[in-house]
Amino acid sequence: MDETGTSVAFRGGGFAPKSRRWVGVVVFVALVLFVEWGTRAGWISSLSLPRPSDVFETFRQLYDSGLLFKHLGPSLSRLTVGAILGASVGISVGILIGLFSYVRSGLVPLVAAIFPIPKIALLPLFVIWFGIGEGSKYALIAFGTFTPTVVATYGAVDNVDRTLIRMGQSFGLSWWSIVRKIVLPGAMPGILSGLRISLAIAIILLVAAEMLGAEYGIGAYILEAGSLYDLERLFAGVVILSLLGVLVSGVIGMAERRLLGWRT
Amino acid sequence: MLAPLISCKRSMMDIRLDGIGHSYDDFEVMRDISLDISSGQIVCIVGPSGCGKSTLLRFIGGLERPKLGRVLQLGEPPAGCLNPLTYIFQDFALLPWRSVSGNISLVLEDHGIKGAAADKIIEDVLARTKLSDFAKALPKQLSGGMKQRVAIARALAVKPAVMLMDEPLSALDSQTRELLMDDLVELWTRQPFTAVYVTHNLAEAVRLGHRVVVLSRRPGKIREVVDIDKPLAAREFGDADLEKTQKYLWQLMRDEARAADAELLHG
């Protein structure tokens, strides 16, 4: 027999991506530097993409003139009010659908019918209903956040471990206690991952909401820049929206770490 | 005024199953099960898979309703009893988002027991299940055996009259199972409790049961009731007389277990 033998070839591993903190930043910076280089060297024409340094300069001017916060303020308040309205109604309705047969049978088809409607198409309707002021903007964002939240929430309630609910009943917990202490926390992972999507949709709809009758707001700023083909300003606005998205996602990530530390 | 005092002091709660029968649609799963469970006893229910032993346990605790027959509660539960019929589940059923003590306080909160009063109960039951050092731990940090001990502590916290144990050790490895059986015997010896213990493991049945009820295959009927007189504390792993009883029980079940195994699943 051969004493040395051959070692068994390793064939496990992989299929388990881990998050590497700074790689995302590096990719982003590399992309920006690449575009900067291209626009300076001239093989990207200034008509097709603005120079990143120019966008940054526009952004700085926006900040210096104080206009940034003049635009950001109303947008943030529209986003907050609309999203909180839509998400809270959505979570409540989703839980009701998850708990009651009649609510489920009655509302699931309705939600399925509302979901695919592009909410932007309903903007004129909202203007008639809620006026050209803030009301229609809140309504549009709220409505857009509502449907994905409902779907995510009732799915999450469906996925709550039934044995935990039976356990609650077997210890004589009241209906309300079971909902509050077992169903809600059990559905929380699904609700939060649903919120990630609905809040991103809320940011998308912010621009749509500011199409009509908005003097200030990030959306109004972008739309104005777009109609003037002012690419630097357009990109400055888009960057703000992106940052907003990253911020929202970060906040939800924090909430997940705080609320869902119990997950294995 | 004397009468209730006396009945309180000597309160005993027995359970009587009176002609329990059950069927799903036309499919009869249980027929005419009558059984008395007297207080201070552990009654083990064994039977081949699919004989409806877990369903029977759900009837006893009121989690499901039998088509025929009644489950009767004879006598009053002891004073201070918060939840007379209390389950211990095979999969522990702990809330993963609550700590060990949080899981126990969950079943006290609805009875208005909070703060210091709750802490006192929690401390006591954790000490009895040797979990005092783990009050703050989350379920994900605990081994299977520890999780089941938390579930036992939670059941003890509501001072049950009857514990309904649904294959409580089946999800555990055999060594942990031995340890937990010892723990259960110790708990019972210190303070006898009433329990209905459903299992498919005959070794558990002969170690823990004062009576072993053997159910037959579908439709589940009582095939035989075997009393084991040897005191729980005197029983040990591999006792010759217990092995004999276990062998006898296995003979009762063997053919039916084989037939049950060969059967296509219903539905």
mmCIF file of N, CA and C in Angstrom, chain A residues 30-133:
data_model
loop_
_atom_site.group_PDB
_atom_site.id
_atom_site.type_symbol
_atom_site.label_atom_id
_atom_site.label_comp_id
_atom_site.label_asym_id
_atom_site.label_seq_id
_atom_site.Cartn_x
_atom_site.Cartn_y
_atom_site.Cartn_z
ATOM 1 N N ALA A 30 -15.295 53.909 -7.915
ATOM 2 C CA ALA A 30 -14.643 53.537 -9.166
ATOM 3 C C ALA A 30 -15.493 53.960 -10.358
ATOM 4 N N LEU A 31 -16.784 53.751 -10.256
ATOM 5 C CA LEU A 31 -17.703 54.097 -11.346
ATOM 6 C C LEU A 31 -17.684 55.601 -11.601
ATOM 7 N N VAL A 32 -17.744 56.381 -10.508
ATOM 8 C CA VAL A 32 -17.737 57.838 -10.636
ATOM 9 C C VAL A 32 -16.431 58.315 -11.252
ATOM 10 N N LEU A 33 -15.304 57.739 -10.779
ATOM 11 C CA LEU A 33 -13.997 58.135 -11.318
ATOM 12 C C LEU A 33 -13.894 57.795 -12.800
ATOM 13 N N PHE A 34 -14.459 56.651 -13.167
ATOM 14 C CA PHE A 34 -14.439 56.206 -14.553
ATOM 15 C C PHE A 34 -15.167 57.214 -15.445
ATOM 16 N N VAL A 35 -16.349 57.645 -15.007
ATOM 17 C CA VAL A 35 -17.137 58.614 -15.786
ATOM 18 C C VAL A 35 -16.411 59.960 -15.853
ATOM 19 N N GLU A 36 -15.819 60.342 -14.712
ATOM 20 C CA GLU A 36 -15.066 61.598 -14.666
ATOM 21 C C GLU A 36 -13.937 61.580 -15.705
ATOM 22 N N TRP A 37 -13.225 60.449 -15.700
ATOM 23 C CA TRP A 37 -12.109 60.286 -16.643
ATOM 24 C C TRP A 37 -12.640 60.350 -18.078
ATOM 25 N N GLY A 38 -13.718 59.637 -18.354
ATOM 26 C CA GLY A 38 -14.289 59.594 -19.701
ATOM 27 C C GLY A 38 -14.729 60.962 -20.176
ATOM 28 N N THR A 39 -15.379 61.719 -19.309
ATOM 29 C CA THR A 39 -15.870 63.033 -19.731
ATOM 30 C C THR A 39 -14.727 64.026 -19.919
ATOM 31 N N ARG A 40 -13.674 63.878 -19.085
ATOM 32 C CA ARG A 40 -12.528 64.773 -19.246
ATOM 33 C C ARG A 40 -11.737 64.435 -20.510
ATOM 34 N N ALA A 41 -11.545 63.140 -20.736
ATOM 35 C CA ALA A 41 -10.782 62.710 -21.903
ATOM 36 C C ALA A 41 -11.559 62.962 -23.184
ATOM 37 N N GLY A 42 -12.866 63.082 -23.060
ATOM 38 C CA GLY A 42 -13.646 63.448 -24.231
ATOM 39 C C GLY A 42 -14.356 62.294 -24.917
ATOM 40 N N TRP A 43 -14.082 61.057 -24.510
ATOM 41 C CA TRP A 43 -14.797 59.972 -25.190
ATOM 42 C C TRP A 43 -16.184 59.696 -24.606
ATOM 43 N N ILE A 44 -16.553 60.473 -23.594
ATOM 44 C CA ILE A 44 -17.973 60.537 -23.235
ATOM 45 C C ILE A 44 -18.365 61.999 -23.460
ATOM 46 N N SER A 45 -19.281 62.246 -24.388
ATOM 47 C CA SER A 45 -19.621 63.641 -24.678
ATOM 48 C C SER A 45 -20.447 64.215 -23.534
ATOM 49 N N SER A 46 -20.286 65.519 -23.320
ATOM 50 C CA SER A 46 -20.983 66.151 -22.191
ATOM 51 C C SER A 46 -22.492 66.148 -22.417
ATOM 52 N N LEU A 47 -22.930 65.822 -23.625
ATOM 53 C CA LEU A 47 -24.368 65.737 -23.897
ATOM 54 C C LEU A 47 -24.969 64.444 -23.370
ATOM 55 N N SER A 48 -24.146 63.389 -23.365
ATOM 56 C CA SER A 48 -24.707 62.101 -22.948
ATOM 57 C C SER A 48 -24.606 61.888 -21.438
ATOM 58 N N LEU A 49 -23.563 62.412 -20.817
ATOM 59 C CA LEU A 49 -23.454 62.296 -19.356
ATOM 60 C C LEU A 49 -22.784 63.545 -18.810
ATOM 61 N N PRO A 50 -23.300 64.119 -17.742
ATOM 62 C CA PRO A 50 -22.626 65.267 -17.153
ATOM 63 C C PRO A 50 -21.368 64.817 -16.423
ATOM 64 N N ARG A 51 -20.421 65.718 -16.290
ATOM 65 C CA ARG A 51 -19.188 65.400 -15.580
ATOM 66 C C ARG A 51 -19.493 65.331 -14.085
ATOM 67 N N PRO A 52 -19.091 64.267 -13.385
ATOM 68 C CA PRO A 52 -19.402 64.144 -11.954
ATOM 69 C C PRO A 52 -18.968 65.352 -11.145
ATOM 70 N N SER A 53 -17.801 65.930 -11.487
ATOM 71 C CA SER A 53 -17.348 67.084 -10.697
ATOM 72 C C SER A 53 -18.301 68.269 -10.891
ATOM 73 N N ASP A 54 -18.856 68.385 -12.109
ATOM 74 C CA ASP A 54 -19.840 69.457 -12.350
ATOM 75 C C ASP A 54 -21.107 69.230 -11.544
ATOM 76 N N VAL A 55 -21.533 67.962 -11.509
ATOM 77 C CA VAL A 55 -22.726 67.629 -10.710
ATOM 78 C C VAL A 55 -22.470 68.002 -9.260
ATOM 79 N N PHE A 56 -21.274 67.679 -8.793
ATOM 80 C CA PHE A 56 -20.930 67.979 -7.411
ATOM 81 C C PHE A 56 -20.935 69.486 -7.177
ATOM 82 N N GLU A 57 -20.427 70.211 -8.167
ATOM 83 C CA GLU A 57 -20.393 71.667 -8.078
ATOM 84 C C GLU A 57 -21.814 72.236 -7.998
ATOM 85 N N THR A 58 -22.711 71.692 -8.841
ATOM 86 C CA THR A 58 -24.114 72.107 -8.807
ATOM 87 C C THR A 58 -24.726 71.847 -7.440
ATOM 88 N N PHE A 59 -24.367 70.698 -6.936
ATOM 89 C CA PHE A 59 -24.885 70.305 -5.626
ATOM 90 C C PHE A 59 -24.399 71.265 -4.546
ATOM 91 N N ARG A 60 -23.118 71.676 -4.675
ATOM 92 C CA ARG A 60 -22.546 72.586 -3.697
ATOM 93 C C ARG A 60 -23.243 73.951 -3.753
ATOM 94 N N GLN A 61 -23.501 74.389 -4.984
ATOM 95 C CA GLN A 61 -24.215 75.661 -5.155
ATOM 96 C C GLN A 61 -25.604 75.595 -4.530
ATOM 97 N N LEU A 62 -26.228 74.450 -4.777
ATOM 98 C CA LEU A 62 -27.577 74.239 -4.228
ATOM 99 C C LEU A 62 -27.540 74.356 -2.713
ATOM 100 N N TYR A 63 -26.503 73.779 -2.133
ATOM 101 C CA TYR A 63 -26.352 73.797 -0.689
ATOM 102 C C TYR A 63 -26.049 75.205 -0.204
ATOM 103 N N ASP A 64 -25.103 75.871 -0.896
ATOM 104 C CA ASP A 64 -24.688 77.214 -0.475
ATOM 105 C C ASP A 64 -25.828 78.217 -0.543
ATOM 106 N N SER A 65 -26.643 78.088 -1.591
ATOM 107 C CA SER A 65 -27.724 79.070 -1.759
ATOM 108 C C SER A 65 -28.877 78.803 -0.797
ATOM 109 N N GLY A 66 -28.790 77.694 -0.054
ATOM 110 C CA GLY A 66 -29.864 77.381 0.878
ATOM 111 C C GLY A 66 -31.063 76.755 0.201
ATOM 112 N N LEU A 67 -31.000 76.620 -1.132
ATOM 113 C CA LEU A 67 -32.134 76.053 -1.855
ATOM 114 C C LEU A 67 -32.313 74.569 -1.563
ATOM 115 N N LEU A 68 -31.182 73.919 -1.232
ATOM 116 C CA LEU A 68 -31.239 72.475 -0.976
ATOM 117 C C LEU A 68 -32.303 72.149 0.060
ATOM 118 N N PHE A 69 -32.259 72.906 1.186
ATOM 119 C CA PHE A 69 -33.203 72.581 2.257
ATOM 120 C C PHE A 69 -34.600 73.091 1.951
ATOM 121 N N LYS A 70 -34.653 74.111 1.094
ATOM 122 C CA LYS A 70 -35.955 74.606 0.656
ATOM 123 C C LYS A 70 -36.663 73.525 -0.165
ATOM 124 N N HIS A 71 -35.856 72.766 -0.925
ATOM 125 C CA HIS A 71 -36.425 71.668 -1.695
ATOM 126 C C HIS A 71 -36.623 70.407 -0.865
ATOM 127 N N LEU A 72 -35.634 70.163 -0.010
ATOM 128 C CA LEU A 72 -35.642 68.920 0.761
ATOM 129 C C LEU A 72 -36.764 68.917 1.801
ATOM 130 N N GLY A 73 -36.995 70.082 2.421
ATOM 131 C CA GLY A 73 -37.992 70.167 3.491
ATOM 132 C C GLY A 73 -39.359 69.652 3.075
ATOM 133 N N PRO A 74 -39.981 70.302 2.058
ATOM 134 C CA PRO A 74 -41.311 69.846 1.654
ATOM 135 C C PRO A 74 -41.315 68.393 1.188
ATOM 136 N N SER A 75 -40.252 67.983 0.479
ATOM 137 C CA SER A 75 -40.204 66.610 -0.007
ATOM 138 C C SER A 75 -40.202 65.613 1.145
ATOM 139 N N LEU A 76 -39.360 65.914 2.144
ATOM 140 C CA LEU A 76 -39.281 64.990 3.282
ATOM 141 C C LEU A 76 -40.608 64.915 4.012
ATOM 142 N N SER A 77 -41.269 66.076 4.154
ATOM 143 C CA SER A 77 -42.536 66.034 4.893
ATOM 144 C C SER A 77 -43.594 65.281 4.088
ATOM 145 N N ARG A 78 -43.595 65.456 2.737
ATOM 146 C CA ARG A 78 -44.536 64.687 1.913
ATOM 147 C C ARG A 78 -44.257 63.195 2.034
ATOM 148 N N LEU A 79 -42.969 62.869 1.950
ATOM 149 C CA LEU A 79 -42.566 61.464 2.029
ATOM 150 C C LEU A 79 -42.959 60.864 3.382
ATOM 151 N N THR A 80 -42.655 61.601 4.447
ATOM 152 C CA THR A 80 -42.932 61.075 5.783
ATOM 153 C C THR A 80 -44.423 60.881 5.999
ATOM 154 N N VAL A 81 -45.193 61.958 5.734
ATOM 155 C CA VAL A 81 -46.637 61.865 5.988
ATOM 156 C C VAL A 81 -47.252 60.779 5.117
ATOM 157 N N GLY A 82 -46.937 60.808 3.817
ATOM 158 C CA GLY A 82 -47.527 59.837 2.899
ATOM 159 C C GLY A 82 -47.145 58.413 3.261
ATOM 160 N N ALA A 83 -45.866 58.194 3.527
ATOM 161 C CA ALA A 83 -45.404 56.830 3.796
ATOM 162 C C ALA A 83 -45.949 56.309 5.119
ATOM 163 N N ILE A 84 -45.975 57.174 6.136
ATOM 164 C CA ILE A 84 -46.498 56.721 7.434
ATOM 165 C C ILE A 84 -47.970 56.374 7.309
ATOM 166 N N LEU A 85 -48.700 57.243 6.580
ATOM 167 C CA LEU A 85 -50.128 56.991 6.363
ATOM 168 C C LEU A 85 -50.328 55.655 5.647
ATOM 169 N N GLY A 86 -49.646 55.502 4.513
ATOM 170 C CA GLY A 86 -49.820 54.299 3.704
ATOM 171 C C GLY A 86 -49.364 53.049 4.422
ATOM 172 N N ALA A 87 -48.203 53.139 5.082
ATOM 173 C CA ALA A 87 -47.658 51.952 5.734
ATOM 174 C C ALA A 87 -48.510 51.541 6.924
ATOM 175 N N SER A 88 -48.976 52.527 7.718
ATOM 176 C CA SER A 88 -49.728 52.123 8.911
ATOM 177 C C SER A 88 -51.096 51.558 8.536
ATOM 178 N N VAL A 89 -51.763 52.192 7.569
ATOM 179 C CA VAL A 89 -53.035 51.615 7.115
ATOM 180 C C VAL A 89 -52.781 50.248 6.476
ATOM 181 N N GLY A 90 -51.701 50.167 5.703
ATOM 182 C CA GLY A 90 -51.377 48.908 5.041
ATOM 183 C C GLY A 90 -51.104 47.785 6.031
ATOM 184 N N ILE A 91 -50.336 48.093 7.084
ATOM 185 C CA ILE A 91 -50.046 47.060 8.084
ATOM 186 C C ILE A 91 -51.327 46.638 8.800
ATOM 187 N N SER A 92 -52.166 47.620 9.159
ATOM 188 C CA SER A 92 -53.413 47.274 9.857
ATOM 189 C C SER A 92 -54.299 46.401 8.985
ATOM 190 N N VAL A 93 -54.503 46.832 7.726
ATOM 191 C CA VAL A 93 -55.372 46.044 6.835
ATOM 192 C C VAL A 93 -54.765 44.661 6.598
ATOM 193 N N GLY A 94 -53.437 44.616 6.437
ATOM 194 C CA GLY A 94 -52.774 43.328 6.214
ATOM 195 C C GLY A 94 -52.988 42.378 7.380
ATOM 196 N N ILE A 95 -52.927 42.919 8.590
ATOM 197 C CA ILE A 95 -53.135 42.058 9.762
ATOM 198 C C ILE A 95 -54.581 41.579 9.814
ATOM 199 N N LEU A 96 -55.522 42.477 9.499
ATOM 200 C CA LEU A 96 -56.928 42.062 9.486
ATOM 201 C C LEU A 96 -57.157 40.965 8.452
ATOM 202 N N ILE A 97 -56.536 41.137 7.266
ATOM 203 C CA ILE A 97 -56.666 40.100 6.236
ATOM 204 C C ILE A 97 -56.076 38.784 6.742
ATOM 205 N N GLY A 98 -54.972 38.897 7.479
ATOM 206 C CA GLY A 98 -54.327 37.691 7.986
ATOM 207 C C GLY A 98 -55.130 37.007 9.074
ATOM 208 N N LEU A 99 -56.051 37.731 9.720
ATOM 209 C CA LEU A 99 -56.740 37.158 10.869
ATOM 210 C C LEU A 99 -58.179 36.742 10.597
ATOM 211 N N PHE A 100 -58.859 37.460 9.698
ATOM 212 C CA PHE A 100 -60.296 37.211 9.558
ATOM 213 C C PHE A 100 -60.656 36.717 8.159
ATOM 214 N N SER A 101 -61.422 35.621 8.121
ATOM 215 C CA SER A 101 -61.778 35.002 6.834
ATOM 216 C C SER A 101 -62.531 35.961 5.931
ATOM 217 N N TYR A 102 -63.508 36.691 6.500
ATOM 218 C CA TYR A 102 -64.341 37.542 5.644
ATOM 219 C C TYR A 102 -63.547 38.720 5.100
ATOM 220 N N VAL A 103 -62.712 39.297 5.950
ATOM 221 C CA VAL A 103 -61.874 40.410 5.484
ATOM 222 C C VAL A 103 -60.953 39.915 4.378
ATOM 223 N N ARG A 104 -60.406 38.705 4.592
ATOM 224 C CA ARG A 104 -59.504 38.143 3.588
ATOM 225 C C ARG A 104 -60.238 37.932 2.265
ATOM 226 N N SER A 105 -61.389 37.264 2.330
ATOM 227 C CA SER A 105 -62.108 36.966 1.089
ATOM 228 C C SER A 105 -62.548 38.247 0.393
ATOM 229 N N GLY A 106 -62.886 39.269 1.190
ATOM 230 C CA GLY A 106 -63.376 40.502 0.604
ATOM 231 C C GLY A 106 -62.275 41.384 0.040
ATOM 232 N N LEU A 107 -61.142 41.440 0.737
ATOM 233 C CA LEU A 107 -60.144 42.454 0.372
ATOM 234 C C LEU A 107 -58.994 41.947 -0.496
ATOM 235 N N VAL A 108 -58.679 40.649 -0.429
ATOM 236 C CA VAL A 108 -57.541 40.170 -1.215
ATOM 237 C C VAL A 108 -57.739 40.417 -2.717
ATOM 238 N N PRO A 109 -58.931 40.100 -3.263
ATOM 239 C CA PRO A 109 -59.123 40.404 -4.689
ATOM 240 C C PRO A 109 -59.036 41.900 -4.977
ATOM 241 N N LEU A 110 -59.559 42.706 -4.054
ATOM 242 C CA LEU A 110 -59.526 44.156 -4.244
ATOM 243 C C LEU A 110 -58.093 44.663 -4.284
ATOM 244 N N VAL A 111 -57.276 44.176 -3.334
ATOM 245 C CA VAL A 111 -55.872 44.593 -3.298
ATOM 246 C C VAL A 111 -55.171 44.145 -4.580
ATOM 247 N N ALA A 112 -55.485 42.924 -5.024
ATOM 248 C CA ALA A 112 -54.875 42.426 -6.257
ATOM 249 C C ALA A 112 -55.279 43.298 -7.443
ATOM 250 N N ALA A 113 -56.497 43.851 -7.390
ATOM 251 C CA ALA A 113 -56.958 44.709 -8.480
ATOM 252 C C ALA A 113 -56.286 46.084 -8.435
ATOM 253 N N ILE A 114 -56.010 46.561 -7.219
ATOM 254 C CA ILE A 114 -55.425 47.895 -7.077
ATOM 255 C C ILE A 114 -53.921 47.884 -7.338
ATOM 256 N N PHE A 115 -53.277 46.767 -6.956
ATOM 257 C CA PHE A 115 -51.819 46.705 -6.992
ATOM 258 C C PHE A 115 -51.213 47.123 -8.341
ATOM 259 N N PRO A 116 -51.691 46.542 -9.466
ATOM 260 C CA PRO A 116 -51.016 46.837 -10.734
ATOM 261 C C PRO A 116 -51.347 48.204 -11.342
ATOM 262 N N ILE A 117 -52.279 48.939 -10.751
ATOM 263 C CA ILE A 117 -52.583 50.262 -11.301
ATOM 264 C C ILE A 117 -51.391 51.171 -11.075
ATOM 265 N N PRO A 118 -50.845 51.781 -12.131
ATOM 266 C CA PRO A 118 -49.790 52.769 -11.894
ATOM 267 C C PRO A 118 -50.421 53.957 -11.169
ATOM 268 N N LYS A 119 -49.965 54.172 -9.941
ATOM 269 C CA LYS A 119 -50.626 55.194 -9.116
ATOM 270 C C LYS A 119 -50.488 56.585 -9.738
ATOM 271 N N ILE A 120 -49.414 56.763 -10.561
ATOM 272 C CA ILE A 120 -49.209 58.058 -11.200
ATOM 273 C C ILE A 120 -50.390 58.400 -12.100
ATOM 274 N N ALA A 121 -50.976 57.368 -12.711
ATOM 275 C CA ALA A 121 -52.112 57.588 -13.610
ATOM 276 C C ALA A 121 -53.307 58.168 -12.875
ATOM 277 N N LEU A 122 -53.327 57.953 -11.561
ATOM 278 C CA LEU A 122 -54.481 58.428 -10.795
ATOM 279 C C LEU A 122 -54.275 59.832 -10.238
ATOM 280 N N LEU A 123 -53.092 60.424 -10.537
ATOM 281 C CA LEU A 123 -52.794 61.733 -9.968
ATOM 282 C C LEU A 123 -53.896 62.770 -10.236
ATOM 283 N N PRO A 124 -54.395 62.863 -11.472
ATOM 284 C CA PRO A 124 -55.466 63.841 -11.710
ATOM 285 C C PRO A 124 -56.682 63.599 -10.808
ATOM 286 N N LEU A 125 -56.988 62.325 -10.617
ATOM 287 C CA LEU A 125 -58.115 61.988 -9.757
ATOM 288 C C LEU A 125 -57.876 62.480 -8.334
ATOM 289 N N PHE A 126 -56.640 62.241 -7.843
ATOM 290 C CA PHE A 126 -56.303 62.680 -6.489
ATOM 291 C C PHE A 126 -56.370 64.202 -6.373
ATOM 292 N N VAL A 127 -55.980 64.898 -7.473
ATOM 293 C CA VAL A 127 -56.039 66.361 -7.440
ATOM 294 C C VAL A 127 -57.494 66.816 -7.291
ATOM 295 N N ILE A 128 -58.401 66.120 -8.003
ATOM 296 C CA ILE A 128 -59.818 66.473 -7.873
ATOM 297 C C ILE A 128 -60.317 66.178 -6.465
ATOM 298 N N TRP A 129 -59.918 65.031 -5.923
ATOM 299 C CA TRP A 129 -60.397 64.628 -4.600
ATOM 300 C C TRP A 129 -59.798 65.453 -3.475
ATOM 301 N N PHE A 130 -58.494 65.631 -3.534
ATOM 302 C CA PHE A 130 -57.800 66.210 -2.371
ATOM 303 C C PHE A 130 -57.216 67.594 -2.638
ATOM 304 N N GLY A 131 -57.468 68.153 -3.827
ATOM 305 C CA GLY A 131 -56.963 69.493 -4.118
ATOM 306 C C GLY A 131 -55.544 69.455 -4.655
ATOM 307 N N ILE A 132 -55.122 70.579 -5.221
ATOM 308 C CA ILE A 132 -53.802 70.641 -5.862
ATOM 309 C C ILE A 132 -52.685 70.808 -4.836
ATOM 310 N N GLY A 133 -53.069 71.065 -3.589
ATOM 311 C CA GLY A 133 -52.070 71.307 -2.530
ATOM 312 C C GLY A 133 -51.403 70.022 -2.058
#
